[in-house]
Structures are given as structure tokens and as C-alpha cells.
Amino acid sequence: MEKLTMEKIVNLCKQYGFVFPGSDIYDGFANTWDFGPVGVELKNNIKKCWWKRFVQEDPNTYGVDAAILMNPRVWEASGHVQSFSDPKMDCKKCKQRFRADNLIEEYSNGSVAAEAMSNEQMQDYIAENHIKCPNCGGFDWSEIKQFKLMFETNRGTVEENKNMVYLRPETCQGEYVNFLNVQRSSRAKIPFAIAQIGKSFRNEITPGNFLFRTIEFEQMELQKFCKDEDSIKFYDEYKSKAINFIKDIGLSDDKLRFHDHDKLAHYAKAACDIQYKFPIGWEELNGIHHRGTWDLSRHSEFSGKNLEYLDPDTNEKYIPTVIEYSIGADRLTLAILCEAYDEETLEDGTTREVMRFKPFLAPYKVAVLPLVKKFHKEKADEVYNMLCKEFMCTYDETGNIGKRYRRQDVIGTPYCITIDDDTINNNTVTVRDRDTMKQITINIDEIVDYINDKIKF
Ligand code: GAP
């Protein structure tokens, strides 16, 4: 297979209904994307697997779904109002805006850790190395300034009484502010975790690369509240849980690596990313952060509420330490799309495009295909109506059967069920496997168990 490019994935996603440009008929709205009928199933399945692994299967993790709009004091306590910003530089020649740290990292091929540099150090490095504007090739930079990343909006019905509120730039603050509510209502004992999946918004300076960096995206975040003395144990535990999860849903070992942060926050004992080898190169897929007692201490201070935990066994009172595990649902969907794409040369010399999703992630589990519409449609409708109560199915009666198989291959449907004369006469169907293209014959009554057995996560 030729090297996969982002452009190829973007085109395929649009053509087959995975992802469309946002506001497409208005010529789009830069760096927003709409998930189509196939893409929404894929992303939902990824989120369901994450929830199953991290919430359902862990009795000490509790789910929440917090409001996107929060009291603005939350963002003062978290430090976002003061310092959630990136170092931006403008090219005075072409007026394009860039992140200074990205310019340095790209120029040095990742060998210089710009995240650990001050603005002055970055400015000097760019000048000394004569780093040019990637857009116009000019070398006429503005001074580096911090650019605020939070979207601001107003709450209030009367113009003069409107208050500024923020669209949340991360979901985890909803987990911190609910620490006490969850702990008390669920009678949770430390160590325990709170998890949620939801939308976040960032006014990114350099969004782009399709779903990789957008201004509106979903995060799947989990905060483990623990005793400080156990925190490194849980940090290591979430490192392995995080990598095992992404491998289990289909990302390959040779495209994954850990990357320790060069610069740690003053309260942190450790922080790392897991990077994935996207078509654009090695990039962050998720993060695991030791956050010390920073978050709960700050919320305690700003809200005036005591967020200490009282240990019922020892009567000890303390602010728990937090280990955070955070992954973008859209970024993970992009990684899964890139990983699953394959072009296979068949024995007759033709090629087929196939999305080799793990069956539990596949948008449709089954396609029901009447061999000849005129004769087999009625029976196919009957089978479809039975199967769609169990799992997502699709139905296709147009074109020859070979073309219909190809259409299912490219959206990753693992099983095609063909309805033919034998179905009418003997109650049997053929089931074609997407990856091997082999077919077996089974009784209609066996289909549900057969498929259910194959799509477990
Ligand atoms: N609460 C911690 C936090 O938000 P982060 O590293 O800024 O940490 C966590 O974000 C994850 O969210 C990233 O690893 C990435 O998967 C995803 N993410 C962050 N910014 C994103 C963006 N602009 N577009 C898409 N995904 C993004």
C-alpha cells in the first residue's frame, strides 16, 4: 500500500459518510467537522469501549456528565483565566499566525523541547536559527505574545448586566468540582476515580490536520483521587491501562510510544503522553498527568468549601492527590481511521479498499444484501428487521453483489449477509467475512448468536 496521507483519509471520510467539513454548504467553517452516519457510529463505539473499560469494569470509578458552562470562578481557580495561553507569533509579511513552540519543534525535528523554553529563549532561538515563515518563506516576525485559548461568551438577558462565561477548554474541572458530591452520594472511599466524556472548546492558534487539532472536540477524562504515597503507583497503573486500551481497540504496538514531559508543573511529580504515528508523524494521542493536590486545593480555596477527605478507617483528613488520564475522542477516532485503512491487491490483480476496524468498533456490524432484489427483497427486509433490533445494520439492494461487498469493505462492515433462494427454501444465509472474504452458510436462527459472539469488546 502507498504511504497513507491525511488528504486521502479526509477524502475517504467525506465520500463514505464518516466525517464532513462543518457547515459544508456555506463553504465550511475552518477546523470544524461534522460526523456523518458512519462516523458517528464509529466514534460512539470508541466512546462506549472507553466507558466500558474505565467505568463499567472498574467498581471504583464513577461517571458524571457535568455542564459545559461553569461558574467563571472555576476557571480562575484552575489557572486557565490567568495562564491558559500559547506563545503566538505573527508573520508581518503574510499576516499568518503561528505558535512559536511549534515553529521550533518543526525546525529542529523534535530534538529541541520548546515547551521548556521561555518566550525570550524561543525568540532568540528563532532569530539565531533564522527560522522562516512556513507559509511565505519570509523572516519578519512580530514579538512573541501569549494568546488566550478560552472561548468567551456572555450569560444574561439584559445587555448591561451580562456576565462573561467560558466554554470549557477541558472536561476535568467538572470532575474536580463534583469530587465531594460523588464521594458522598456514592459513599466512595479513596482511592476512587471520576470519569466523563464531553465536549471541550479551544481557540487554537494553529488548528488543523483534520480531526487532530480542532477548536471543538470531545475528551474522555478520568481523575483518580488517591493518597499521595500511592500516587506514583496509580500513575504507572494508568500508563499501562491507557496503552493497553488503545492497543485493544486496534492501534498497533509499533505506532505507539511514551513521551515523558520535559517540563513539569510545579505541583506535578510526573507527566507523559502516549504518541501515535499519524500520517503527519509522531504526535500526542493522550496524556497521563500527576497533578498533586493542586486542583482540589485551589477549588477549596476559591470556593471556600473544605474538599478534604476524611478517612473513615484512620480519621485522617487530607486533600487527595490526583492522577489524570485524558484522551481526545476525535483524535483517537482519527488514529483508528488511519490504522484501519488498507488497500489490498486481490488474486485477480484488482485492489480493494478496506477499513479493518475491530468488529466491535465497526459502524455497522452487518449488511443485509438481497441477491436479486426482485426475488429476495421481502425475505431480506424480514432478516433486516430482526437483526436491527440487536445491532447496527445496513441494507443495500443496488448494483451487483461484488460492488455491494466493496461498498461494505470500505466502511468496515465485518459481515455481509446475502439473502438468496436458499434463504427462502431452507432458511439459510451466507455470511461473508470482510477480512478473509470467505463465506459460510448458517441458519437464520443462528445469525444473532454468531454475530454477537464476534463483536464483543
Ligand atoms: N485535562 C487535561 C487536558 O485537557 P490536554 O493534553 O490539553 O490535557 C488531553 O488534552 C487530550 O485531549 C489530548 O491528548 C488530545 O487527545 C485531546 N485534545 C486536546 N486538544 C485538542 C484539540 N484542539 N483538538 C482535538 N483534540 C484535542
XYZ file of C-alpha atoms and ligand atoms in Angstrom:
484
model
C 0.000 0.000 0.000
C 1.213 3.514 -0.831
C 2.011 5.760 2.135
C -1.245 6.915 3.667
C -1.748 10.672 3.570
C -4.097 12.812 5.641
C -5.625 14.066 2.392
C -6.586 10.531 1.418
C -8.280 9.920 4.772
C -10.123 13.273 4.583
C -11.448 12.469 1.094
C -12.475 8.940 2.017
C -14.230 10.201 5.147
C -16.268 12.681 3.140
C -17.090 10.267 0.324
C -18.355 7.447 2.533
C -20.066 9.429 5.301
C -17.533 9.253 8.122
C -16.800 12.968 8.500
C -17.900 16.044 6.534
C -16.490 19.583 6.690
C -18.536 21.621 9.191
C -21.158 23.971 7.633
C -20.233 22.463 4.263
C -22.843 24.213 2.101
C -21.535 27.574 3.389
C -18.050 26.601 2.163
C -17.272 25.207 5.587
C -16.168 26.780 8.853
C -12.445 26.250 9.298
C -11.421 23.402 11.588
C -14.915 22.231 12.425
C -16.060 18.805 11.295
C -19.413 17.010 11.307
C -19.568 13.278 11.868
C -21.745 11.576 9.245
C -23.907 8.444 9.531
C -20.948 6.051 9.525
C -18.549 8.244 11.508
C -20.965 8.888 14.356
C -21.306 5.118 14.871
C -17.540 4.657 14.859
C -16.929 7.456 17.355
C -19.810 6.305 19.580
C -18.368 2.789 19.589
C -14.948 4.129 20.609
C -16.555 6.100 23.450
C -18.606 3.063 24.506
C -15.472 0.894 24.671
C -13.684 3.537 26.756
C -16.629 3.830 29.136
C -16.905 0.052 29.427
C -13.204 -0.389 30.165
C -12.739 2.528 32.542
C -16.134 2.963 34.222
C -18.257 -0.159 33.847
C -15.447 -2.613 34.582
C -13.981 -0.662 37.498
C -16.176 -0.623 40.614
C -14.137 2.300 41.972
C -14.796 4.633 39.064
C -17.910 6.788 38.878
C -19.215 8.527 35.765
C -20.540 12.086 35.558
C -21.794 14.378 32.817
C -21.107 17.920 34.026
C -22.350 21.163 32.486
C -20.188 22.747 29.795
C -20.821 26.244 31.141
C -19.422 26.552 34.639
C -19.158 29.299 37.215
C -16.339 31.550 35.883
C -14.585 31.238 39.258
C -13.838 27.620 38.308
C -11.512 28.903 35.573
C -9.847 31.337 37.922
C -9.203 28.530 40.399
C -7.892 26.210 37.699
C -5.457 28.866 36.486
C -6.953 28.999 32.977
C -8.050 32.650 33.146
C -4.536 33.684 34.023
C -2.405 31.327 32.022
C -4.218 29.107 29.516
C -2.493 30.571 26.507
C 0.035 29.694 23.813
C 3.025 31.706 22.581
C 1.958 33.241 19.261
C 3.991 34.960 16.588
C 2.707 36.778 13.537
C 4.472 36.851 10.202
C 4.383 40.558 9.342
C 4.728 39.760 5.647
C 1.831 37.318 5.042
C -0.086 38.049 8.290
C -0.289 34.340 9.212
C -0.206 33.427 12.883
C 1.924 30.590 14.314
C 2.796 29.012 17.628
C 6.422 29.809 18.377
C 6.958 26.454 20.124
C 5.623 24.581 17.082
C 7.938 26.501 14.744
C 10.935 25.449 16.839
C 9.841 21.848 17.209
C 9.231 21.514 13.469
C 12.524 23.221 12.603
C 14.510 21.007 14.971
C 12.602 17.853 14.050
C 11.506 17.476 17.648
C 15.061 17.496 19.018
C 14.561 20.828 20.861
C 11.960 20.833 23.634
C 10.354 24.261 23.099
C 7.787 23.585 25.845
C 10.593 24.039 28.354
C 11.711 27.426 26.934
C 10.666 30.919 27.958
C 9.305 33.358 25.351
C 12.663 35.185 25.301
C 14.546 31.926 24.741
C 12.191 30.994 21.888
C 12.530 34.440 20.309
C 16.344 34.143 20.455
C 16.329 30.609 19.056
C 14.144 31.650 16.105
C 16.379 34.643 15.382
C 19.663 32.727 15.732
C 18.474 29.908 13.503
C 16.796 32.235 11.049
C 13.561 30.168 11.111
C 11.397 31.345 8.236
C 7.621 31.628 7.925
C 6.335 28.205 6.762
C 3.673 29.981 4.702
C 5.534 32.676 2.711
C 9.207 31.990 3.461
C 9.619 35.495 4.930
C 11.647 36.338 8.005
C 9.841 39.262 9.576
C 8.365 38.126 12.875
C 6.368 40.005 15.475
C 7.336 39.686 19.123
C 6.088 36.522 20.835
C 2.921 37.215 22.847
C 0.708 34.899 24.871
C -2.621 34.199 23.117
C -5.648 33.210 25.252
C -7.218 29.924 24.234
C -10.551 30.009 26.048
C -13.660 30.975 24.084
C -15.609 33.662 25.879
C -19.325 34.227 25.723
C -21.930 36.144 27.710
C -24.671 34.991 30.041
C -27.577 37.278 30.844
C -30.718 38.599 29.209
C -30.178 42.282 29.903
C -27.387 43.863 27.855
C -25.842 45.897 30.688
C -25.972 43.012 33.181
C -24.271 40.380 31.060
C -21.560 38.284 32.669
C -18.649 36.732 30.893
C -18.656 32.935 30.870
C -16.296 30.495 29.176
C -16.790 27.454 27.014
C -14.860 24.823 28.947
C -11.434 24.058 27.452
C -11.239 20.683 29.251
C -13.797 18.431 30.888
C -11.837 17.539 34.022
C -12.884 20.616 36.020
C -16.404 19.111 36.077
C -14.867 16.108 37.804
C -12.987 18.163 40.406
C -15.976 20.338 41.338
C -18.055 17.172 41.822
C -15.483 15.420 43.990
C -17.499 15.884 47.185
C -20.894 15.255 45.554
C -19.739 11.960 44.085
C -17.815 10.877 47.151
C -20.791 11.487 49.456
C -23.622 10.298 47.212
C -21.774 7.100 46.226
C -20.112 6.628 49.642
C -16.868 6.304 47.706
C -13.665 5.522 49.551
C -10.257 6.749 48.454
C -8.777 5.589 46.106
C -11.581 6.184 43.594
C -11.957 7.870 40.223
C -14.437 10.137 38.442
C -14.723 9.924 34.662
C -16.630 11.724 31.974
C -16.881 12.147 28.224
C -17.823 15.514 26.807
C -17.153 18.462 24.544
C -14.331 20.931 25.058
C -13.525 24.105 23.147
C -10.218 25.841 22.459
C -9.462 28.854 20.321
C -6.356 27.119 18.951
C -3.764 29.272 17.153
C -2.845 26.526 14.728
C -5.702 24.088 14.426
C -5.564 21.692 11.513
C -4.682 18.234 10.263
C -8.326 17.194 10.073
C -9.593 15.852 13.415
C -6.172 16.088 15.032
C -6.435 19.647 16.337
C -9.815 21.345 16.159
C -11.498 24.155 18.022
C -14.333 21.937 19.310
C -13.644 18.331 20.311
C -14.605 15.613 22.744
C -12.447 14.462 25.614
C -12.598 11.273 27.650
C -11.061 12.147 31.005
C -10.606 10.369 34.284
C -9.310 11.662 37.625
C -8.060 9.169 40.185
C -8.182 10.581 43.714
C -5.654 8.910 45.961
C -3.254 9.273 48.876
C -0.047 10.995 47.866
C 2.044 7.995 48.940
C 0.137 5.810 46.425
C 0.183 8.339 43.591
C 3.164 7.014 41.619
C 1.692 3.512 41.763
C -1.549 4.831 40.207
C 0.380 6.951 37.696
C 2.143 3.788 36.473
C -1.122 1.858 36.574
C -2.875 4.395 34.311
C 0.074 4.421 31.941
C -0.410 0.693 31.377
C -4.209 0.887 31.361
C -4.081 3.682 28.778
C -1.732 1.897 26.401
C -3.497 -1.443 26.787
C -6.824 0.183 25.947
C -5.632 1.735 22.692
C -3.901 -1.470 21.677
C -7.021 -3.486 22.462
C -9.148 -1.288 20.225
C -6.757 -1.764 17.330
C -3.730 0.561 17.384
C -0.523 -1.329 16.689
C 2.417 -1.522 19.036
C 4.959 -0.214 16.536
C 2.973 3.015 16.092
C 2.778 3.823 19.802
C 5.351 5.227 22.198
C 5.531 7.003 25.539
C 6.926 10.511 25.726
C 7.824 11.965 29.124
C 7.213 15.697 29.507
C 10.393 17.766 29.647
C 8.831 20.471 31.776
C 6.699 19.571 34.789
C 4.176 21.838 36.504
C 5.437 22.893 39.937
C 2.892 20.603 41.674
C 3.491 17.525 39.476
C 5.705 14.539 40.166
C 5.403 13.109 36.649
C 3.653 13.603 33.291
C 3.752 11.812 29.972
C 1.942 11.445 26.669
C 1.312 8.426 24.560
C 2.164 9.328 20.996
C 0.807 7.703 17.858
C 2.470 7.663 14.456
C -0.142 9.596 12.439
C 0.404 10.224 8.692
C 1.765 13.641 9.833
C 4.324 11.981 12.139
C 4.560 11.123 15.851
C 2.023 13.192 17.769
C 0.320 13.167 21.157
C -2.694 10.937 21.426
C -3.327 11.098 25.150
C -1.841 12.307 28.399
C -1.291 10.896 31.885
C -0.561 13.585 34.460
C 0.332 13.570 38.117
C -1.461 16.689 39.381
C -0.554 16.582 43.052
C -3.117 18.260 45.292
C -3.236 21.366 43.088
C -6.765 21.046 41.701
C -8.673 20.247 44.866
C -6.614 22.705 46.941
C -7.331 25.523 44.501
C -11.058 24.726 44.319
C -11.145 24.569 48.094
C -9.501 27.988 48.282
C -11.659 29.659 45.615
C -15.000 28.107 46.588
C -14.451 28.347 50.323
C -15.585 24.699 50.666
C -13.484 22.207 52.518
C -12.571 19.486 49.996
C -10.571 17.396 52.425
C -11.305 13.701 52.591
C -11.898 12.140 55.974
C -10.524 8.622 56.033
C -13.190 6.554 57.855
C -10.631 3.964 58.968
C -7.863 6.224 60.292
C -9.756 9.502 60.900
C -7.002 11.182 58.896
C -8.033 14.302 56.937
C -6.257 15.241 53.721
C -6.647 16.727 50.238
C -6.297 13.808 47.825
C -3.657 13.732 45.105
C -4.952 13.412 41.545
C -3.727 11.238 38.692
C -5.346 12.331 35.454
C -5.779 10.285 32.310
C -7.077 12.242 29.322
C -7.670 11.291 25.699
C -9.408 13.065 22.816
C -12.257 11.044 21.297
C -11.866 12.742 17.910
C -8.089 12.337 17.872
C -8.473 8.681 18.773
C -11.086 8.265 16.027
C -8.572 9.734 13.571
C -5.911 7.277 14.743
C -8.343 4.368 14.357
C -9.296 5.526 10.840
C -5.626 5.755 9.825
C -4.772 2.396 11.354
C -7.746 0.575 9.845
C -7.265 1.773 6.260
C -5.880 -0.841 3.884
C -5.573 -1.308 0.144
C -5.420 -4.976 -0.700
C -4.328 -6.409 -4.022
C -6.540 -9.354 -4.842
C -5.675 -12.531 -6.757
C -7.227 -11.159 -9.953
C -4.927 -8.115 -9.771
C -7.629 -5.651 -8.733
C -7.401 -3.752 -5.471
C -9.982 -3.191 -2.789
C -10.077 -0.507 -0.108
C -10.979 -1.935 3.243
C -11.340 -0.500 6.720
C -10.128 -3.238 9.031
C -11.843 -1.987 12.188
C -12.098 -4.440 15.056
C -15.675 -5.760 14.720
C -16.784 -4.105 17.989
C -15.783 -0.696 16.564
C -17.297 -1.182 13.110
C -20.086 1.332 12.356
C -22.368 -1.403 11.012
C -21.915 -4.941 12.238
C -23.917 -6.475 9.420
C -25.026 -5.594 5.902
C -28.108 -7.377 4.615
C -27.952 -7.886 0.865
C -30.741 -9.475 -1.228
C -29.001 -11.314 -4.080
C -31.698 -10.360 -6.602
C -33.958 -7.560 -5.471
C -36.986 -8.831 -7.392
C -36.944 -12.254 -5.709
C -35.248 -11.753 -2.372
C -36.209 -8.304 -1.100
C -39.125 -9.432 1.050
C -37.064 -12.032 2.900
C -34.147 -9.573 3.212
C -36.455 -6.986 4.832
C -37.582 -9.645 7.294
C -33.983 -10.538 8.212
C -33.010 -6.853 8.443
C -35.927 -6.091 10.764
C -34.897 -8.956 13.019
C -31.188 -8.031 13.129
C -31.540 -4.258 13.531
C -33.069 -4.851 16.965
C -29.779 -6.416 18.037
C -27.054 -4.287 16.423
C -26.460 -1.563 13.844
C -27.191 -2.970 10.397
C -27.293 -1.584 6.918
C -29.169 -2.699 3.843
C -28.126 -2.492 0.201
C -30.010 -3.757 -2.834
C -28.353 -1.719 -5.616
C -25.689 -2.939 -8.036
C -24.119 -6.337 -8.413
C -23.171 -8.255 -5.286
C -19.419 -7.744 -5.818
C -19.819 -3.963 -5.849
C -22.001 -4.129 -2.764
C -19.319 -6.118 -0.917
C -16.752 -3.438 -1.862
C -19.005 -0.676 -0.522
C -19.225 -2.508 2.789
C -15.468 -3.191 2.851
C -14.622 0.488 2.622
C -16.869 1.412 5.548
C -15.548 -1.555 7.514
C -18.690 -3.714 7.845
C -17.313 -7.018 9.159
C -20.156 -9.274 7.983
C -22.303 -9.282 4.839
C -25.377 -11.489 4.896
C -26.666 -12.480 1.491
C -30.272 -13.497 1.047
C -30.840 -15.888 -1.861
C -33.069 -18.786 -2.937
C -31.627 -20.984 -0.181
C -32.830 -18.464 2.385
C -36.371 -18.786 1.062
C -36.254 -22.566 0.641
C -34.034 -23.661 3.558
C -33.951 -20.698 5.943
C -30.160 -20.327 5.494
C -27.987 -17.322 4.631
C -24.380 -16.870 3.576
C -22.204 -14.796 5.858
C -19.167 -13.184 4.194
C -16.226 -12.165 6.368
C -14.775 -8.742 5.459
C -11.133 -9.659 6.111
C -10.875 -13.166 4.678
C -13.704 -12.697 2.124
C -14.630 -16.333 2.936
C -18.296 -17.272 3.133
C -20.097 -19.693 5.379
C -23.706 -20.840 5.382
C -25.728 -20.671 8.589
C -29.341 -20.905 9.640
C -31.251 -17.627 10.100
C -31.885 -18.521 13.737
C -28.142 -18.708 14.393
C -27.209 -15.276 12.992
C -27.706 -13.226 16.172
C -25.572 -15.522 18.363
C -22.967 -15.872 15.635
C -22.548 -12.095 15.247
C -22.861 -11.276 18.953
C -20.038 -13.685 19.651
C -17.774 -11.855 17.187
C -18.433 -8.256 18.215
C -17.607 -8.440 21.918
C -15.135 -5.982 23.403
N -7.326 17.955 31.290
C -6.077 17.768 30.674
C -6.069 18.146 29.271
O -7.026 18.674 28.744
P -4.574 18.127 27.147
O -3.258 17.442 26.887
O -4.653 19.559 26.861
O -4.911 17.803 28.656
C -5.922 15.996 26.513
O -5.702 17.370 26.319
C -6.225 15.320 25.182
O -7.304 15.992 24.521
C -5.071 15.377 24.174
O -4.145 14.353 24.406
C -5.816 15.186 22.863
O -6.114 13.825 22.637
C -7.118 15.936 23.115
N -7.060 17.317 22.568
C -6.520 18.409 23.166
N -6.652 19.495 22.391
C -7.292 19.095 21.273
C -7.737 19.758 20.081
N -7.569 21.062 19.900
N -8.360 19.021 19.118
C -8.564 17.693 19.298
N -8.180 17.019 20.403
C -7.550 17.692 21.381
